[in-house]
């Protein structure tokens, strides 16, 4: 039987992957549109670089949430080779989990501070708040922490 | 070297050893450094992490990932593999040769050598086992060939290197073509010799009509790499735009012409791209913070001073850097190594007058060798896992494969024109 934490984690992962799919589709369409616009209409839209870059930043950190849930972030994979004792392996895994939690906490907290500081500044092409680029950090780090604690740390 | 810097490096190594994600190892050791050294506000971690990925060039990574997935599921990749099978599949060692070609063509699907080995190995290894190939041989061939995606365009590792060193991604792609072909051909020759020695035969007998049909069927699929590399080389597209056009092309062919794709499948692939992009680019984001600290601590300058004191010879300097890469390449993903070492190596290249594009190709070949060098060798380990055999069973078969890769690397060092010739001709 699937546990509640597993269900919640899967639901979060599914939601994130849907949003990510939308972001990938959006910047793919934007890049293709820019090429078409340059060769067919003879002009490049002013958002040609800025908008896809903003979408990429959001995609990266939201995609990382899914990778934290599924345990697919790149690792050296040395523990299984170097340590054979199960209890010691378990302790090492907890240590690595603690490192992940601290990293996400510090990154998310400072991302929130930076988003707040830069919200009144605007970007050059689209006059969007600069803080939009940093806003993804508190959002994605909080979601990553939830995904990780719901069971991602075991995978 | 300051105490804080030593602690940074120690924390990074410790976190890698306990199997924390590489991104966490880079990010948390940087946080630890800033906390100890107190040289900058902690907010710089967030600022550098976003700045590291806020790049139009890096957009090429998710776009090429998606293009690769669409080509595999949209029927382009299977048609090219079918053409290769019709061409050489019936010969001695044919299945192994087809697997190597598949790795050369689609080896950069995910940006991770391990993931590519698993993806292609899952398709090819069962069929090879059925034909009587020794699993140790198949795993050794798969591990080595699976690493070629780092060298052959459109290599995601080369995009990352180009971004990290401010080198032209277009030039890197073109420079990787001849070394990539040499490596692939070398592996194929080894596969053929070994197959002949052990009597591993090919598949079905040669059939001219089948070959003609496969060739006709694969024409549109074969146009995809031509559009991507040709578009970049002719200056029609930037690498990022070429990746976008590659996605559009694979989508149209897969949905409309081959009808192998459905909208539901496209959405599934978009979702897969999300996760893989997150895993790759989070390393780049965290490495941006780490690299910023290395620069602030003047590590690149220290490395230059250390190497220039040790030798005046550019070749020896090159070999020293290759040795470091080879050791790291045995247990770390190529992308992480590049992001950590590129800022350190770049000034050394300048000091000895070594072209960063040339070095980039040497570096990727070296990392491909490292990824298959025991006792670790992460691509080899992944191949053995897919084959369901212990690592030791592949060792005996590995020597000739690794030997030929090392021979190509040495040839590239002795004859730089193998790397620089084509870009000089085309750019």
Coordinates of C-alpha atoms in Angstrom, one line a residue, chain B residues 130-423:
Chain B
X130 CA 21.1 -13.3 -27.5
X131 CA 23.7 -13.3 -30.3
X132 CA 26.2 -14.8 -28.0
X133 CA 28.4 -11.8 -27.2
X134 CA 30.3 -12.1 -23.9
X135 CA 28.5 -9.6 -21.5
X136 CA 31.9 -8.4 -20.3
X137 CA 32.9 -7.4 -23.8
X138 CA 29.5 -5.8 -24.4
X139 CA 29.7 -3.8 -21.2
X140 CA 33.3 -2.6 -22.0
X141 CA 32.3 -1.6 -25.5
X142 CA 29.1 0.2 -24.2
X143 CA 30.9 2.0 -21.4
X144 CA 33.6 3.4 -23.8
X145 CA 31.2 4.2 -26.6
X146 CA 28.7 5.7 -24.2
X147 CA 31.3 8.3 -23.2
X148 CA 31.7 9.5 -26.8
X149 CA 28.7 11.7 -26.4
X150 CA 30.9 14.2 -24.5
X151 CA 33.1 14.7 -27.6
X152 CA 30.7 14.4 -30.6
X153 CA 28.4 17.3 -31.3
X154 CA 25.9 18.4 -30.1
X155 CA 27.7 17.6 -26.8
X156 CA 26.1 19.1 -23.7
X157 CA 29.5 18.8 -22.0
X158 CA 31.0 21.0 -24.7
X159 CA 28.2 23.6 -24.3
X160 CA 29.0 23.8 -20.6
X161 CA 32.8 24.0 -21.3
X162 CA 32.2 26.8 -23.9
X163 CA 30.1 28.7 -21.4
X164 CA 32.6 28.2 -18.6
X165 CA 35.6 29.3 -20.7
X166 CA 33.8 31.9 -22.9
X167 CA 34.8 29.8 -26.0
X168 CA 32.8 29.5 -29.2
X169 CA 30.4 26.5 -28.8
X170 CA 30.1 26.4 -32.6
X171 CA 33.9 26.0 -32.9
X172 CA 34.0 23.4 -30.2
X173 CA 31.3 21.4 -31.9
X174 CA 33.2 21.4 -35.2
X175 CA 36.5 20.6 -33.4
X176 CA 34.9 17.5 -31.8
X177 CA 33.9 16.0 -35.1
X178 CA 37.2 14.4 -36.3
X179 CA 38.3 13.2 -32.8
X180 CA 34.8 11.8 -32.2
X181 CA 34.9 9.9 -35.5
X182 CA 38.5 8.7 -34.8
X183 CA 37.4 7.4 -31.4
X184 CA 34.3 5.8 -32.8
X185 CA 36.2 4.1 -35.6
X186 CA 38.9 2.9 -33.2
X187 CA 36.3 1.3 -31.0
X188 CA 34.7 -0.3 -34.0
X189 CA 38.0 -1.8 -35.2
X190 CA 38.6 -3.2 -31.7
X191 CA 35.0 -4.6 -31.6
X192 CA 35.5 -6.2 -35.0
X193 CA 38.9 -7.7 -34.1
X194 CA 37.6 -9.1 -30.8
X195 CA 34.4 -10.4 -32.4
X196 CA 36.4 -12.2 -35.1
X197 CA 38.7 -13.7 -32.5
X198 CA 35.9 -15.0 -30.4
X199 CA 33.6 -15.9 -33.3
X200 CA 30.7 -13.5 -32.5
X201 CA 28.8 -13.4 -35.7
X202 CA 26.5 -10.8 -37.1
X203 CA 22.7 -10.8 -37.4
X204 CA 20.6 -11.6 -40.5
X205 CA 22.4 -12.0 -43.8
X206 CA 23.0 -9.0 -46.0
X207 CA 20.0 -7.9 -48.1
X208 CA 20.5 -5.2 -50.7
X209 CA 16.7 -4.5 -50.9
X210 CA 16.5 -4.1 -47.1
X211 CA 19.4 -1.7 -47.1
X212 CA 17.8 0.4 -49.9
X213 CA 14.5 0.5 -48.0
X214 CA 16.3 1.4 -44.7
X215 CA 18.3 4.2 -46.4
X216 CA 15.1 5.7 -48.0
X217 CA 13.4 5.5 -44.7
X218 CA 16.2 7.2 -42.8
X219 CA 16.8 10.2 -45.1
X220 CA 14.7 12.7 -43.1
X221 CA 16.3 11.4 -39.9
X222 CA 19.8 11.8 -41.3
X223 CA 19.0 15.5 -42.1
X224 CA 18.6 16.4 -38.4
X225 CA 22.3 16.5 -37.6
X226 CA 23.0 18.2 -40.9
X227 CA 20.5 21.0 -40.0
X228 CA 21.9 21.4 -36.5
X229 CA 25.6 21.4 -37.2
X230 CA 25.3 22.9 -40.6
X231 CA 23.1 25.7 -39.3
X232 CA 25.6 26.6 -36.6
X233 CA 28.6 26.3 -38.9
X234 CA 27.1 28.5 -41.6
X235 CA 26.1 31.2 -39.0
X236 CA 22.4 30.8 -39.7
X237 CA 21.7 29.9 -36.0
X238 CA 23.4 30.2 -32.7
X239 CA 23.8 26.8 -30.9
X240 CA 20.8 27.6 -28.8
X241 CA 18.7 28.5 -31.8
X242 CA 20.0 25.3 -33.6
X243 CA 18.8 23.3 -30.7
X244 CA 15.4 24.9 -30.9
X245 CA 15.2 24.2 -34.6
X246 CA 16.3 20.6 -33.9
X247 CA 13.3 20.3 -31.5
X248 CA 10.9 21.7 -34.1
X249 CA 12.3 19.5 -36.8
X250 CA 12.1 16.3 -34.7
X251 CA 8.6 17.2 -33.6
X252 CA 7.3 17.8 -37.1
X253 CA 8.9 14.6 -38.5
X254 CA 7.9 12.5 -35.5
X255 CA 4.3 13.8 -35.3
X256 CA 3.4 14.4 -39.0
X257 CA 5.7 12.3 -41.2
X258 CA 6.7 9.2 -39.1
X259 CA 3.6 9.5 -36.9
X260 CA 5.6 7.8 -34.1
X261 CA 4.8 10.6 -31.6
X262 CA 1.6 11.4 -30.0
X263 CA 0.8 14.7 -28.1
X264 CA 0.6 12.6 -24.9
X265 CA 4.2 11.3 -25.5
X266 CA 5.5 14.8 -26.3
X267 CA 4.1 16.1 -23.0
X268 CA 5.8 13.1 -21.2
X269 CA 9.1 14.0 -22.9
X270 CA 8.7 17.7 -21.9
X271 CA 8.3 16.5 -18.3
X272 CA 11.3 14.3 -18.5
X273 CA 13.3 17.3 -19.8
X274 CA 12.3 19.2 -16.7
X275 CA 13.9 16.8 -14.3
X276 CA 17.1 16.3 -16.3
X277 CA 17.5 20.0 -16.8
X278 CA 17.1 20.5 -13.0
X279 CA 19.8 17.9 -12.2
X280 CA 22.3 19.3 -14.7
X281 CA 21.8 23.0 -14.3
X282 CA 21.7 22.9 -10.5
X283 CA 25.3 21.6 -10.6
X284 CA 26.1 24.6 -12.8
X285 CA 24.4 27.0 -10.5
X286 CA 26.2 25.7 -7.4
X287 CA 29.5 25.5 -9.3
X288 CA 29.1 29.2 -10.1
X289 CA 29.3 30.0 -6.4
X290 CA 32.3 27.7 -5.9
X291 CA 34.1 29.1 -9.0
X292 CA 33.5 32.7 -7.7
X293 CA 35.2 31.7 -4.4
X294 CA 38.2 30.1 -6.2
X295 CA 38.6 33.3 -8.3
X296 CA 38.4 35.5 -5.1
X297 CA 41.0 33.3 -3.4
X298 CA 43.2 33.6 -6.6
X299 CA 43.4 29.9 -7.0
X300 CA 43.8 30.1 -10.8
X301 CA 46.8 32.4 -10.3
X302 CA 48.3 30.0 -7.8
X303 CA 47.8 27.1 -10.2
X304 CA 49.6 29.1 -13.0
X305 CA 52.4 29.9 -10.6
X306 CA 52.7 26.3 -9.5
X307 CA 52.8 24.8 -13.0
X308 CA 55.1 27.5 -14.5
X309 CA 57.5 26.9 -11.7
X310 CA 57.4 23.2 -12.4
X311 CA 57.9 23.3 -16.2
X312 CA 58.5 25.6 -19.2
X313 CA 57.1 23.0 -21.6
X314 CA 53.5 23.5 -22.8
X315 CA 53.3 19.7 -23.5
X316 CA 54.3 18.8 -19.9
X317 CA 51.8 21.4 -18.6
X318 CA 49.2 19.8 -20.8
X319 CA 50.0 16.3 -19.6
X320 CA 49.9 17.5 -15.9
X321 CA 46.4 18.9 -16.5
X322 CA 45.4 15.7 -18.3
X323 CA 46.5 13.6 -15.4
X324 CA 44.4 15.6 -12.9
X325 CA 41.4 15.3 -15.3
X326 CA 41.9 11.5 -15.7
X327 CA 41.9 10.9 -12.0
X328 CA 38.8 13.1 -11.3
X329 CA 37.1 11.7 -14.4
X330 CA 37.1 8.2 -12.9
X331 CA 34.6 9.2 -10.2
X332 CA 33.0 12.5 -11.1
X333 CA 30.5 13.6 -13.8
X334 CA 32.2 15.5 -16.6
X335 CA 30.0 18.6 -16.2
X336 CA 31.0 19.0 -12.5
X337 CA 34.7 18.6 -13.3
X338 CA 34.6 21.2 -16.1
X339 CA 32.8 23.7 -13.9
X340 CA 35.3 23.3 -11.1
X341 CA 38.5 23.2 -13.1
X342 CA 37.8 25.4 -16.1
X343 CA 38.4 28.7 -14.2
X344 CA 41.6 27.2 -12.8
X345 CA 43.0 25.8 -16.0
X346 CA 42.0 28.8 -18.2
X347 CA 44.8 31.1 -17.1
X348 CA 47.3 28.2 -17.4
X349 CA 46.3 27.8 -21.1
X350 CA 46.8 31.5 -21.6
X351 CA 50.2 31.3 -20.0
X352 CA 51.4 28.5 -22.3
X353 CA 49.6 29.8 -25.4
X354 CA 47.3 26.7 -25.6
X355 CA 44.0 27.3 -27.6
X356 CA 41.1 26.8 -25.2
X357 CA 39.0 25.2 -28.0
X358 CA 41.8 22.6 -28.6
X359 CA 42.1 22.0 -24.9
X360 CA 38.4 21.6 -24.5
X361 CA 38.4 18.6 -26.9
X362 CA 41.4 17.0 -25.2
X363 CA 39.6 17.5 -22.0
X364 CA 36.4 15.8 -23.1
X365 CA 38.4 12.8 -24.6
X366 CA 40.3 12.6 -21.4
X367 CA 37.1 12.6 -19.3
X368 CA 35.7 9.9 -21.6
X369 CA 38.8 7.7 -20.8
X370 CA 38.5 8.5 -17.1
X371 CA 34.9 7.5 -17.0
X372 CA 36.0 4.0 -18.0
X373 CA 39.2 3.6 -16.0
X374 CA 39.0 1.1 -13.1
X375 CA 38.7 0.8 -10.2
X376 CA 35.9 3.4 -10.4
X377 CA 35.1 4.4 -14.0
X378 CA 31.5 5.6 -13.6
X379 CA 30.4 4.9 -17.2
X380 CA 31.9 1.4 -17.1
X381 CA 30.2 0.7 -13.7
X382 CA 26.9 1.8 -15.2
X383 CA 27.4 -0.4 -18.3
X384 CA 28.2 -3.4 -16.0
X385 CA 25.1 -2.7 -14.0
X386 CA 22.9 -2.7 -17.1
X387 CA 24.7 -6.0 -18.3
X388 CA 24.1 -7.5 -14.8
X389 CA 27.8 -8.4 -14.3
X390 CA 30.5 -7.6 -11.8
X391 CA 32.9 -4.8 -12.8
X392 CA 35.8 -7.3 -12.9
X393 CA 34.2 -9.3 -15.7
X394 CA 34.7 -6.3 -18.1
X395 CA 38.3 -5.7 -17.2
X396 CA 39.8 -8.2 -19.6
X397 CA 37.9 -6.8 -22.6
X398 CA 38.4 -3.2 -21.6
X399 CA 42.2 -3.0 -22.3
X400 CA 42.0 -2.8 -26.1
X401 CA 39.1 -0.3 -26.0
X402 CA 40.8 2.0 -23.5
X403 CA 44.1 1.5 -25.4
X404 CA 42.6 2.8 -28.7
X405 CA 41.0 5.8 -26.8
X406 CA 44.4 6.7 -25.3
X407 CA 46.1 6.3 -28.7
X408 CA 43.6 8.8 -30.1
X409 CA 44.3 11.2 -27.2
X410 CA 48.1 10.9 -27.7
X411 CA 47.6 11.5 -31.5
X412 CA 45.6 14.7 -30.7
X413 CA 48.4 15.9 -28.5
X414 CA 51.1 15.1 -31.0
X415 CA 49.1 16.3 -34.1
X416 CA 46.9 19.2 -32.9
X417 CA 45.7 19.6 -36.5
X418 CA 43.4 16.6 -35.9
X419 CA 41.4 19.0 -33.6
X420 CA 42.1 22.4 -35.0
X421 CA 42.2 21.5 -38.7
X422 CA 38.5 21.4 -39.4
X423 CA 37.5 24.6 -37.5

